[in-house]
mmCIF file of C-alpha atoms in Angstrom:
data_model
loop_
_atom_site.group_PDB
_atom_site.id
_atom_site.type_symbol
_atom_site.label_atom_id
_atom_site.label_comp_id
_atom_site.label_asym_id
_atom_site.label_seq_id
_atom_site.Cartn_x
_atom_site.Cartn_y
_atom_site.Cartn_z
ATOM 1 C CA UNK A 455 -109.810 64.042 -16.613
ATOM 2 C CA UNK A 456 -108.092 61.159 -15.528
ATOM 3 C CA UNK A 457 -108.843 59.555 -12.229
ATOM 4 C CA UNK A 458 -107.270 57.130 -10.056
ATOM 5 C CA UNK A 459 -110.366 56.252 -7.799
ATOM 6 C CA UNK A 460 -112.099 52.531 -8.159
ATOM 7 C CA UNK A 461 -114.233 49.716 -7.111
ATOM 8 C CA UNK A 462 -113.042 46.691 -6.578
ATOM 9 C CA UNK A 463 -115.035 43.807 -4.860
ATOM 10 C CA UNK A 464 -117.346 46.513 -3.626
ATOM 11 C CA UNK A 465 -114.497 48.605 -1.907
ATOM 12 C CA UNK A 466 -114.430 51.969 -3.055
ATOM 13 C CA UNK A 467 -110.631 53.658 -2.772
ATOM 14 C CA UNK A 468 -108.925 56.385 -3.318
ATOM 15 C CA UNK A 469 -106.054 54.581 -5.464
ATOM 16 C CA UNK A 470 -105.266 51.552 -6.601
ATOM 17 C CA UNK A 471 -102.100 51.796 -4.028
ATOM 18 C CA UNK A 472 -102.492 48.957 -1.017
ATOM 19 C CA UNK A 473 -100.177 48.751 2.289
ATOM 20 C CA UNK A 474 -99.423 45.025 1.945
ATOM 21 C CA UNK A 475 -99.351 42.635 4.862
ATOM 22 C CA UNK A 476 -96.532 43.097 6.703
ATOM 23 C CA UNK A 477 -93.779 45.980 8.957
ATOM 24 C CA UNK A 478 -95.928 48.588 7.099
ATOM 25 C CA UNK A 479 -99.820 47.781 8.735
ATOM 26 C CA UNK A 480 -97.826 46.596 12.078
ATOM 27 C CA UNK A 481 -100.059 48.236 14.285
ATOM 28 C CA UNK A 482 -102.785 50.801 14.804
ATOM 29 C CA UNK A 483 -100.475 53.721 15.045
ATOM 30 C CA UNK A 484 -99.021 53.131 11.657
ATOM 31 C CA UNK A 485 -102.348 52.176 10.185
ATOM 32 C CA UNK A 486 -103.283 55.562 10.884
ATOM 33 C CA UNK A 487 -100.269 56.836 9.517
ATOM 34 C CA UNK A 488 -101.001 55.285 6.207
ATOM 35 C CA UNK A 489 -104.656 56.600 6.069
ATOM 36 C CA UNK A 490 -103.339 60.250 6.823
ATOM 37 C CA UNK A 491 -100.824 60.057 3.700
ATOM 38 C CA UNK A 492 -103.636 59.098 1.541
ATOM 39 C CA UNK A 493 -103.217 55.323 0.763
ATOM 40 C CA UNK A 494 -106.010 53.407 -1.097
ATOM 41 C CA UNK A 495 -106.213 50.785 1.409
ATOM 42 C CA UNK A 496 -104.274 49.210 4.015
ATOM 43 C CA UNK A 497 -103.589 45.000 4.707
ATOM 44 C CA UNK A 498 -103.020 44.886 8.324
ATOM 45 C CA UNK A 499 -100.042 42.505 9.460
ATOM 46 C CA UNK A 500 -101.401 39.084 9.690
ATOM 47 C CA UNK A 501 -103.140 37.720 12.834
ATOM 48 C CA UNK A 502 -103.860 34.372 13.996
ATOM 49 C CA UNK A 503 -105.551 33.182 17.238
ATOM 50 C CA UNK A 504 -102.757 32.968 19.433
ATOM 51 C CA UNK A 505 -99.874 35.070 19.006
ATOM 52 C CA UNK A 506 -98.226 33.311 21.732
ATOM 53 C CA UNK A 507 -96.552 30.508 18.943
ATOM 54 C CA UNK A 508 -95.083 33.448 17.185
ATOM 55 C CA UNK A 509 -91.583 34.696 18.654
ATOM 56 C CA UNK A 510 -89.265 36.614 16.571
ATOM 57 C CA UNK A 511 -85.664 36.743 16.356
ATOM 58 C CA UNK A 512 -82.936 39.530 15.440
ATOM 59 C CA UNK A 513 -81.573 40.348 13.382
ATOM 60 C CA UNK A 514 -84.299 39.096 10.589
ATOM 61 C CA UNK A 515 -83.784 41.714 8.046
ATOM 62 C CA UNK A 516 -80.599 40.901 4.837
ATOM 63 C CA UNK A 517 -80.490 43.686 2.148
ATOM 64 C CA UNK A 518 -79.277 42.932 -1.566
ATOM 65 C CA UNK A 519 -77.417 46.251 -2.931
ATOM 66 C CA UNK A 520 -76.199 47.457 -6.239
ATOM 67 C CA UNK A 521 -72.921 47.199 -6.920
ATOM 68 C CA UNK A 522 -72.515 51.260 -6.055
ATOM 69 C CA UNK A 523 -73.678 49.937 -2.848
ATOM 70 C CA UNK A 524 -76.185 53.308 -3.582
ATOM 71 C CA UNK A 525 -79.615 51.175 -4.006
ATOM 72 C CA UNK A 526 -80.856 48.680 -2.178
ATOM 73 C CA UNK A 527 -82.612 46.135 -5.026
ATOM 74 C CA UNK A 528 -83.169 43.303 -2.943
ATOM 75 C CA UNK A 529 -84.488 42.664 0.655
ATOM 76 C CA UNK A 530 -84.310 39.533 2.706
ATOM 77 C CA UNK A 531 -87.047 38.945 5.805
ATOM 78 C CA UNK A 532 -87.161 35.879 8.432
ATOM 79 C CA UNK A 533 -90.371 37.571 10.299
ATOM 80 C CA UNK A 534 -93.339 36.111 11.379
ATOM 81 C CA UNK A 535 -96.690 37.160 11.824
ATOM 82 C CA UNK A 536 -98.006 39.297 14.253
ATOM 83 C CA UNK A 537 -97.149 38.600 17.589
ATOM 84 C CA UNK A 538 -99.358 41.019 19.429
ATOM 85 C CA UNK A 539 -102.634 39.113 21.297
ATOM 86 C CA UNK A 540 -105.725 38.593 18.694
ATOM 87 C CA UNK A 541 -107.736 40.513 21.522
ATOM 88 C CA UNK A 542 -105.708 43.620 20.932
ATOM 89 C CA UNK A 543 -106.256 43.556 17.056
ATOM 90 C CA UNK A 544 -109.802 43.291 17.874
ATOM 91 C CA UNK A 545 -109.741 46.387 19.749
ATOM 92 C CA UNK A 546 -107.402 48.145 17.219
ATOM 93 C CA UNK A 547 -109.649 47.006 14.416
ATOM 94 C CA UNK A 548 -112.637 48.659 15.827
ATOM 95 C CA UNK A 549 -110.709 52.291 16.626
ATOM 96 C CA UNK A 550 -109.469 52.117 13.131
ATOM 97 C CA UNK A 551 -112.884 51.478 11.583
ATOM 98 C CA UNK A 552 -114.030 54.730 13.864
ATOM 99 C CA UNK A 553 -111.940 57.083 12.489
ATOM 100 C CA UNK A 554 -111.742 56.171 9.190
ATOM 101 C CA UNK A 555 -115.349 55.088 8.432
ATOM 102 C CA UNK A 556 -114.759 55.911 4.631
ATOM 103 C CA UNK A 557 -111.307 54.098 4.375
ATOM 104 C CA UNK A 558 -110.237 49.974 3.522
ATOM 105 C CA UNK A 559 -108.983 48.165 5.843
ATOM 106 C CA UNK A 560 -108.098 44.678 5.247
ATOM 107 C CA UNK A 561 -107.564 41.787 7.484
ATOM 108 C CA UNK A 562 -104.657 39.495 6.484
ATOM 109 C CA UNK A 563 -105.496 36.207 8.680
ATOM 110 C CA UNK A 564 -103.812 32.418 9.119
ATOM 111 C CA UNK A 565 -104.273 29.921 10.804
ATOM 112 C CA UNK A 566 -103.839 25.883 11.625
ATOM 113 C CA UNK A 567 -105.084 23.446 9.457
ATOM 114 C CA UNK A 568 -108.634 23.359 11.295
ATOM 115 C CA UNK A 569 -111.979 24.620 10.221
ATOM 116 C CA UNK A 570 -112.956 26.243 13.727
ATOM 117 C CA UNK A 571 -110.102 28.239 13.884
ATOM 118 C CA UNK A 572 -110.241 29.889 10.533
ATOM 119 C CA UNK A 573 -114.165 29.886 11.457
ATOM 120 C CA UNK A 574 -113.787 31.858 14.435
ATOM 121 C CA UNK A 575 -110.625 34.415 13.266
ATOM 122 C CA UNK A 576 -113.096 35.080 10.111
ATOM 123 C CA UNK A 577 -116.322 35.841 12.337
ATOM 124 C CA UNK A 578 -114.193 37.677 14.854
ATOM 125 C CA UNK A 579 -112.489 40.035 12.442
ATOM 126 C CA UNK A 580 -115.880 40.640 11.081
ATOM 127 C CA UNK A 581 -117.279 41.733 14.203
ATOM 128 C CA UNK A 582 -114.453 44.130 14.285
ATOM 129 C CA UNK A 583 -115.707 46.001 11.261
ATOM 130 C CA UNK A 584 -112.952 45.232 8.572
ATOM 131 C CA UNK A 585 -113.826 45.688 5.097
ATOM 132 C CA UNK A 586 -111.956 42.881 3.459
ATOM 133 C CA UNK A 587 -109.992 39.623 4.308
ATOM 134 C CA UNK A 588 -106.672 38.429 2.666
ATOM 135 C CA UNK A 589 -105.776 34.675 3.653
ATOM 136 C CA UNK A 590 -101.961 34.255 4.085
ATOM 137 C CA UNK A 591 -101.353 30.977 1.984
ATOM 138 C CA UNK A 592 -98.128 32.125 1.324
ATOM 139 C CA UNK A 593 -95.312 33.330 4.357
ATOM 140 C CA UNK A 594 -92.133 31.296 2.690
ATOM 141 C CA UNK A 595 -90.527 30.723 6.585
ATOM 142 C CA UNK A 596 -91.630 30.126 10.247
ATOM 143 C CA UNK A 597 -94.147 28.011 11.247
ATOM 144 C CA UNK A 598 -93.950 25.513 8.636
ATOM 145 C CA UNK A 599 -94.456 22.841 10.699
ATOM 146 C CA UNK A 600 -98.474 24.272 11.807
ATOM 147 C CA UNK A 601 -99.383 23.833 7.746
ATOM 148 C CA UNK A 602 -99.457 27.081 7.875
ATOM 149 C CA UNK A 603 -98.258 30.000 5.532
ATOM 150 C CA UNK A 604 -97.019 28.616 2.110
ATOM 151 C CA UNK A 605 -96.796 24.973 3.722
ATOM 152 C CA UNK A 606 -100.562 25.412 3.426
ATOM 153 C CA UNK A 607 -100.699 27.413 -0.177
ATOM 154 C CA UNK A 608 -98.576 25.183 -2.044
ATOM 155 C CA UNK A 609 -101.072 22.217 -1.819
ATOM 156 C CA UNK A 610 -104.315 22.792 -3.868
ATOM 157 C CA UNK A 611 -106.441 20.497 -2.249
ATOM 158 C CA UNK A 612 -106.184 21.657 0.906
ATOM 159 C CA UNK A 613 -106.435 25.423 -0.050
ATOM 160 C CA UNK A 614 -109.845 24.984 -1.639
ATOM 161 C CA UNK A 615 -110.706 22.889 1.600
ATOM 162 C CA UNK A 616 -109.456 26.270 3.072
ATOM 163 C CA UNK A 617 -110.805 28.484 1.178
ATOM 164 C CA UNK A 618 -114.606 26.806 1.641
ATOM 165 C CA UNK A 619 -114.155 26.904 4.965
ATOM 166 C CA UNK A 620 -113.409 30.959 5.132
ATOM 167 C CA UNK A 621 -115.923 31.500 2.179
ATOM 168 C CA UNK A 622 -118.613 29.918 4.785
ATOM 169 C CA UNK A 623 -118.362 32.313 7.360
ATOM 170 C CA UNK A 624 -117.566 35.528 5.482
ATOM 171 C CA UNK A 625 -119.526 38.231 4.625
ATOM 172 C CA UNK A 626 -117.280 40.432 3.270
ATOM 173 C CA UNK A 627 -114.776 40.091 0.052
ATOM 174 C CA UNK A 628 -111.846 37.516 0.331
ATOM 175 C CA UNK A 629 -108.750 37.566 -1.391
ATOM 176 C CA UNK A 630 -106.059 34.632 -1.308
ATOM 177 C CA UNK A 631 -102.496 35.544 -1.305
ATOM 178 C CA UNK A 632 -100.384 33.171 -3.277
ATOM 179 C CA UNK A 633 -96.788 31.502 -2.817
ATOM 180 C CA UNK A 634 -94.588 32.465 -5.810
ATOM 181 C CA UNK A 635 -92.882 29.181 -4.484
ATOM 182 C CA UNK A 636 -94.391 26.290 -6.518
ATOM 183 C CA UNK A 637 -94.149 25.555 -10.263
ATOM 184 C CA UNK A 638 -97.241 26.680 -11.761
ATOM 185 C CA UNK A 639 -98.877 29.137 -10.022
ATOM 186 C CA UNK A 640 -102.144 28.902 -11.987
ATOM 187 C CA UNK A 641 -102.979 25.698 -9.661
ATOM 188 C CA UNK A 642 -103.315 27.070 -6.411
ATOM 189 C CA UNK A 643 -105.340 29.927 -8.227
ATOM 190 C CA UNK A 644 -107.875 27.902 -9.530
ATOM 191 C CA UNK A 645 -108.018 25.639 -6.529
ATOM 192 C CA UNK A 646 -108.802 29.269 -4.469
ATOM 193 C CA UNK A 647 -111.184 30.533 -7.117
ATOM 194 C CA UNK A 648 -113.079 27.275 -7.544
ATOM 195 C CA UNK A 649 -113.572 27.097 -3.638
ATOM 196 C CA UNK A 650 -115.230 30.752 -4.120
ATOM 197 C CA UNK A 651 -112.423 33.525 -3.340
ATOM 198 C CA UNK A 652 -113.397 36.891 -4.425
ATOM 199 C CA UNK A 653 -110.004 37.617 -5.548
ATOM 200 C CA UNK A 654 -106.660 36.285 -5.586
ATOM 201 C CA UNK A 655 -103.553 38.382 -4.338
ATOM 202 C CA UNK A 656 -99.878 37.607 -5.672
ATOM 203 C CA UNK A 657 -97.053 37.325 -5.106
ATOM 204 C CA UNK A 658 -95.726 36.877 -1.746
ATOM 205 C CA UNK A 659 -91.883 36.210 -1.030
ATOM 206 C CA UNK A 660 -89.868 34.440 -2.628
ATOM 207 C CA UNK A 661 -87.971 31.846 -0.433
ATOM 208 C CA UNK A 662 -84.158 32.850 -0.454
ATOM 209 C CA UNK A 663 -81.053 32.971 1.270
ATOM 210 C CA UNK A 664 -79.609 36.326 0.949
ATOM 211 C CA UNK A 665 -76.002 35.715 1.138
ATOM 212 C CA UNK A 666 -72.933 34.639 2.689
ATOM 213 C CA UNK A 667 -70.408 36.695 4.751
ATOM 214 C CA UNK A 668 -66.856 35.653 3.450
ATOM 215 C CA UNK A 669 -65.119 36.296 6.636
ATOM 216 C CA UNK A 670 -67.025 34.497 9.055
ATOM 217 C CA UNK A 671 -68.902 32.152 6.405
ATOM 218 C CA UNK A 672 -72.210 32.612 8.085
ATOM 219 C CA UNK A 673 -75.259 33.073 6.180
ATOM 220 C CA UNK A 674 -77.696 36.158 6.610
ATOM 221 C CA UNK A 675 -78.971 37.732 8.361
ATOM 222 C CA UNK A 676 -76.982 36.117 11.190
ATOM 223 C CA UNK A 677 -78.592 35.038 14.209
ATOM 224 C CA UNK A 678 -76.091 33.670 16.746
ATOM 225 C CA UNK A 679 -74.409 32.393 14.098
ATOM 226 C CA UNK A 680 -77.530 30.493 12.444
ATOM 227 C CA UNK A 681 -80.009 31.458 10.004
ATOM 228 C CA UNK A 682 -83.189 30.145 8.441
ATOM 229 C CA UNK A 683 -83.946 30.532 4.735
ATOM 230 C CA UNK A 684 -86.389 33.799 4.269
ATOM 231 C CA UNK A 685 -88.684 35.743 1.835
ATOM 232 C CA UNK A 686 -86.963 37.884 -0.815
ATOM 233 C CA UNK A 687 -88.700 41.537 -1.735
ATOM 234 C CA UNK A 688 -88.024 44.481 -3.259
ATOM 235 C CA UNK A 689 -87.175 45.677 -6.870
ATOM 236 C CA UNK A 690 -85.474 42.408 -7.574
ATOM 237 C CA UNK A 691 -88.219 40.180 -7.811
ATOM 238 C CA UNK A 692 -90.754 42.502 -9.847
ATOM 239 C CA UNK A 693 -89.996 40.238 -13.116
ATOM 240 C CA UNK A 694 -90.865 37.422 -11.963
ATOM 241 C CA UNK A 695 -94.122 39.056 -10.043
ATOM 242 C CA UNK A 696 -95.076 40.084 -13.490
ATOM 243 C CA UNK A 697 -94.694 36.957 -15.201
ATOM 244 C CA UNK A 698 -97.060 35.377 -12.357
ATOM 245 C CA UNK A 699 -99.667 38.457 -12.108
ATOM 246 C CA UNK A 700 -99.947 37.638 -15.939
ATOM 247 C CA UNK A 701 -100.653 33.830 -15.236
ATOM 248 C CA UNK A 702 -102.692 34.437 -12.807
ATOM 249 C CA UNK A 703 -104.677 37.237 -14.714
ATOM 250 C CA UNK A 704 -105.171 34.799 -17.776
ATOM 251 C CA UNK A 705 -106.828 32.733 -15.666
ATOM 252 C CA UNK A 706 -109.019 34.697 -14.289
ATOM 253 C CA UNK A 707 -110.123 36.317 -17.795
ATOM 254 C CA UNK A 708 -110.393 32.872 -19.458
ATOM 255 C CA UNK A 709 -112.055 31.229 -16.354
ATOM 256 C CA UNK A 710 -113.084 33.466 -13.946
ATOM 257 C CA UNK A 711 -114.240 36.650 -15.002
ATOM 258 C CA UNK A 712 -114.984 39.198 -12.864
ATOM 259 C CA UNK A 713 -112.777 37.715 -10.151
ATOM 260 C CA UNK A 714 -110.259 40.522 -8.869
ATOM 261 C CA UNK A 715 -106.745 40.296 -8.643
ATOM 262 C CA UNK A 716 -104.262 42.383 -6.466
ATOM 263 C CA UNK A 717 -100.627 42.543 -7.881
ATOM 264 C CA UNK A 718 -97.459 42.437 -5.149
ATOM 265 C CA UNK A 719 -93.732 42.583 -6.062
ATOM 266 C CA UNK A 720 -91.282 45.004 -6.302
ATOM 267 C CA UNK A 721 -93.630 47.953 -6.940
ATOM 268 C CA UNK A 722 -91.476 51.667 -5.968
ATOM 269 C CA UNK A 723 -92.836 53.602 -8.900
ATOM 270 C CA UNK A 724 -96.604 54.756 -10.483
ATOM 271 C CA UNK A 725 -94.684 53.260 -13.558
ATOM 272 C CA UNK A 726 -94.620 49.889 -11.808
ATOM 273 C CA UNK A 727 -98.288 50.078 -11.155
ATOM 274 C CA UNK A 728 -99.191 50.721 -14.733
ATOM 275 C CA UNK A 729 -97.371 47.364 -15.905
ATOM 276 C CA UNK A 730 -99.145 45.541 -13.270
ATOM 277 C CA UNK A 731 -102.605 47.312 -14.128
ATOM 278 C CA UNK A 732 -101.813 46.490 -18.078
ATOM 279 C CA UNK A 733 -100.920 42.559 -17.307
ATOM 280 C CA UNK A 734 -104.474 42.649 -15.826
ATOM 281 C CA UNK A 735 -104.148 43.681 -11.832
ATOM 282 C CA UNK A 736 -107.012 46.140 -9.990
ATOM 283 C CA UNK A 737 -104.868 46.916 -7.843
ATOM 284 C CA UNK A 738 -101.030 47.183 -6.816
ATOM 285 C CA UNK A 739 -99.491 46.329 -2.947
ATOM 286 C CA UNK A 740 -96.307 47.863 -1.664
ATOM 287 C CA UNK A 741 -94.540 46.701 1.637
ATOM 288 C CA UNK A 742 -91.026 46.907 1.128
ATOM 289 C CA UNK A 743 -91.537 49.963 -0.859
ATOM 290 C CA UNK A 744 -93.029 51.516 2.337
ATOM 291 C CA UNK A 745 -89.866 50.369 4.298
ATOM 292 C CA UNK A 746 -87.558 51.745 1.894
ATOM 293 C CA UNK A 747 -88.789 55.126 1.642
ATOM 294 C CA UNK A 748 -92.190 55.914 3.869
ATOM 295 C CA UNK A 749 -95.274 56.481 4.099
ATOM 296 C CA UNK A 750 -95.488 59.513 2.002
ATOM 297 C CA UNK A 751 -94.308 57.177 -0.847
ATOM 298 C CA UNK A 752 -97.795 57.080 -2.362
ATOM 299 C CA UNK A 753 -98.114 60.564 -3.686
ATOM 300 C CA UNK A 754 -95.271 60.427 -6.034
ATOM 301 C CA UNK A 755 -96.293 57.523 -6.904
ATOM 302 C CA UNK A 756 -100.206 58.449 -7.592
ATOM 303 C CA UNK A 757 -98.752 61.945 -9.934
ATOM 304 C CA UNK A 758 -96.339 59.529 -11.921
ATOM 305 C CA UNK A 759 -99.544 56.735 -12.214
ATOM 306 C CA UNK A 760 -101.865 59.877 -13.413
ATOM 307 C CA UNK A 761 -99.151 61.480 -15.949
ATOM 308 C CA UNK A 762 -99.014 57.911 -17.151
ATOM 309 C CA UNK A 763 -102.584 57.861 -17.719
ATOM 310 C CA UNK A 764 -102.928 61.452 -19.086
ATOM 311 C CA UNK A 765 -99.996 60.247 -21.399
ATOM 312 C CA UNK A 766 -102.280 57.783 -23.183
ATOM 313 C CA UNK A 767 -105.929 60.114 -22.420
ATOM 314 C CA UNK A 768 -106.862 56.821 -19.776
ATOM 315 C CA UNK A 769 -109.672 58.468 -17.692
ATOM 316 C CA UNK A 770 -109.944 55.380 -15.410
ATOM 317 C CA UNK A 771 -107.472 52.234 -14.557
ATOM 318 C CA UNK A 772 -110.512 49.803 -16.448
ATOM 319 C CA UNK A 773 -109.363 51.649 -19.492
ATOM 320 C CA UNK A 774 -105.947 49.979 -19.545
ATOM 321 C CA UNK A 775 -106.373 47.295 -16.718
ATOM 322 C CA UNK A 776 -105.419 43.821 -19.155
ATOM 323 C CA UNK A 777 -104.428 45.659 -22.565
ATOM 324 C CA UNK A 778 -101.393 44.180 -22.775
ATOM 325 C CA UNK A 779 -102.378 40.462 -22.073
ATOM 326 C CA UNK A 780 -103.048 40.035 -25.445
ATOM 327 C CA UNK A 781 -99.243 39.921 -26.567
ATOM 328 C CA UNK A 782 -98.418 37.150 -25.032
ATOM 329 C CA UNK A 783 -98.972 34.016 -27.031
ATOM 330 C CA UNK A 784 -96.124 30.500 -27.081
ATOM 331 C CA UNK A 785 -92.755 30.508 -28.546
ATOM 332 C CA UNK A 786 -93.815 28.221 -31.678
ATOM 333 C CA UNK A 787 -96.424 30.955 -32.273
ATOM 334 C CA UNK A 788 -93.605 33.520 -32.264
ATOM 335 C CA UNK A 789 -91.186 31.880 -34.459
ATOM 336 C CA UNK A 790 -94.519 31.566 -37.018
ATOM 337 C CA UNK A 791 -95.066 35.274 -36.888
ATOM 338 C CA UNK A 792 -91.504 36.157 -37.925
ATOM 339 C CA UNK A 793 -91.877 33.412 -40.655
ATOM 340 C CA UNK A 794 -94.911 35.091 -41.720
ATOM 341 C CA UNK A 795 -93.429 38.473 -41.661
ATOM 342 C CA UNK A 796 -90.256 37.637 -43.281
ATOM 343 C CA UNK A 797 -91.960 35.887 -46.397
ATOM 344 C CA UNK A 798 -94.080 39.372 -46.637
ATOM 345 C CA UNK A 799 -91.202 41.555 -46.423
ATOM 346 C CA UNK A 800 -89.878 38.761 -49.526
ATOM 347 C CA UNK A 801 -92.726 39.432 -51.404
ATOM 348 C CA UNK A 802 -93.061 43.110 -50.822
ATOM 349 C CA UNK A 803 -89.355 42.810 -52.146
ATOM 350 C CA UNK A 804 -90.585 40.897 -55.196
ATOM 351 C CA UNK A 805 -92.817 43.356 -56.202
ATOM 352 C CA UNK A 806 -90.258 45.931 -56.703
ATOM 353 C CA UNK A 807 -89.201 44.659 -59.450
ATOM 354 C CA UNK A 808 -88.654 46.393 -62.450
ATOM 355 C CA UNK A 809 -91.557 46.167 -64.999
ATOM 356 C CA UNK A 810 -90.121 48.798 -67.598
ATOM 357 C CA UNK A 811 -87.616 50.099 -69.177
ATOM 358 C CA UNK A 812 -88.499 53.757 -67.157
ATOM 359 C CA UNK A 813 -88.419 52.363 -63.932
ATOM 360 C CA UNK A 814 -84.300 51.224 -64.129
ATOM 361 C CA UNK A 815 -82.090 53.848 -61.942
ATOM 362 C CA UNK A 816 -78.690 54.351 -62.055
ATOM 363 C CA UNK A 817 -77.834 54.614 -57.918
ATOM 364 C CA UNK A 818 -80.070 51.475 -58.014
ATOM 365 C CA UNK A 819 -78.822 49.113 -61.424
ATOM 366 C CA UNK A 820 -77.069 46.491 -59.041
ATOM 367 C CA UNK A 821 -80.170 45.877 -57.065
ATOM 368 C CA UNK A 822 -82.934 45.980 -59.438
ATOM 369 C CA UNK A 823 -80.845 43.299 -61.660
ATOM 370 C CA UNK A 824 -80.282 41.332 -58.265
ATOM 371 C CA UNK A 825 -84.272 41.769 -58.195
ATOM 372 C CA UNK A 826 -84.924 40.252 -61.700
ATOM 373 C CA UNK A 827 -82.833 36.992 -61.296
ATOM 374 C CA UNK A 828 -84.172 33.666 -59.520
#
């Protein structure tokens, strides 16, 4: 019977379905509210040491719709991190560890380009009881000017100075979320994996500008009159978060193996989380999803994962996590397949020709002399 449960890292959960970091793991109230509706795990919002730096503005939210205006496909976001004290986190860290002993929780953390800072949030969060860390090298907007958030994630160098850093302090498994916003993704991977990161999360936002209101020619989302560019979500972007989740996963099979690998972008369905699973993912994130439709969200989304499964008689997501990595090869290779396959079908053709006098057919005469000419 098929079963959604796994390991990954060590972490035992329910499903392979994740809160990412963000609205969704805000605070401990909706934490809990995740837990009850039977999430796998959930990424808290990220901290950092002072949450005085971070201010938001309103609104920060632009939404992309179809052109029924019935379905909202894409989703703009200028937020920041938390900005709720560290020292309440701690405390909320702990009560959620008490009450749900059993269940992941995950501590998305950034901070300043210095080694005592990311020292100290890693040790502190520890303390607290989390199960996991995620490293935010990849918020597209605010704070660029700190190195922190994508500023930091798009330079390799410094992440795996990073990344050694947080590796030196922490005890338990740490993921690195990358920017979709640089050229090759595979560089910042390695550059994480090399400097010892358990696993590698992907893809954050993708830096946008949502659109521009005709009548007043402001940009959104319009914030007395100004805007910033943001991070774009939601169903939109789940091509291009597949295209990267397969970089990334080819990778880690050819270079890393055993390294885990946590898929993000545009995932609504169980359907969505089986093409992330086959293009090599453990497990699947939803944040936008969550804002879209709730936390009760995951249990459609576990029975459509399971039919999925019971479709193809997969008992457990290892039995299809990767199977489709193997179809992807380079163009040239392409056009030499169809080469190949065409000269077959030429020669199949070939061998239809007529080598009697029984074999001619009247429906087929034209053909079969076709056939027997040069």
């Amino acid at each position: 019977m098929a079963t959604l449960k796994t390991t990954v890292d060590g972490l035992k959960l329910p499903n392979p379905f994740v809160i990412g970091s963000g609205p969704p793991g805000t605070n401990l109230n909706v934490i809990v509210k995740a837990f009850q509706e039977g999430w796998g795990a959930v990424i808290a919002k990220t901290v950092s040491l002072d949450a005085s730096k971070v201010v938001n503005v309103t609104p920060r939210y632009a939404k992309l719709h179809s052109s029924d205006g019935k379905e909202i496909i894409g989703w703009e976001n200028i937020e920041l991190i938390s900005d709720r004290p560290f020292k309440i986190w701690e405390d909320e860290f702990k009560k959620c560890k008490d009450q749900f002993p059993d269940r992941i929780l995950i501590a998305s953390i950034m901070e300043e380009y210095r080694k005592d800072a990311w020292i100290e949030l890693v040790e502190r969060c520890q303390a607290c009881g989390v199960d996991a860390f995620e490293l935010n090298f990849s918020c597209p907007h605010g704070l660029p000017e700190r190195k922190m958030g994508a500023a930091m994630g798009e330079n390799p160098e410094i992440l795996t100075e990073v990344v050694g850093w947080v590796m030196s302090a922490a005890k338990k498994p740490v993921w690195a979320k990358m920017t979709p916003n640089v050229t090759h993704i595979e560089d910042p991977t390695r550059a994480s994996l090399k400097a010892g990161a358990t696993g590698i999360a992907a893809i954050n936002t993708i830096r946008s500008v949502m659109g521009v209101n005709l009548d007043t020619f402001r940009p959104e989302p319009n914030v007395e009159g100004y805007t910033t560019p943001g991070g774009y979500s939601s169903r939109a972007v789940k091509p291009i978060a597949l295209r990267m989740v397969m970089e990334i996963a080819q990778v880690i099979r050819k270079e890393y193996p055993g390294r885990s690998l946590s898929a993000i972008g545009g995932v609504e369905t169980g359907n969505d989380a089986a093409e992330f699973i086959l293009l090599g993912a453990d497990t699947v994130q939803v944040c936008t999803g969550v804002m879209k439709f709730g936390y009760e969200h995951v249990k459609p989304m576990c029975e459509q994962l399971l039919a999925f499964m019971e479709k193809h008689k997969f008992e457990t997501l290892a039995d299809f996590k990767g199977k489709s990595l193997d179809y992807f090869t380079t163009h040239a290779d392409l056009v030499k397949r169809q080469g190949e396959r065409k000269a077959a079908q030429k020669a199949a053709a070939a061998t239809k020709m007529v080598k009697s006098d029984a074999e001619w057919k009247g429906d087929e005469f034209v053909k079969q002399s076709q056939a027997l000419s040069r």
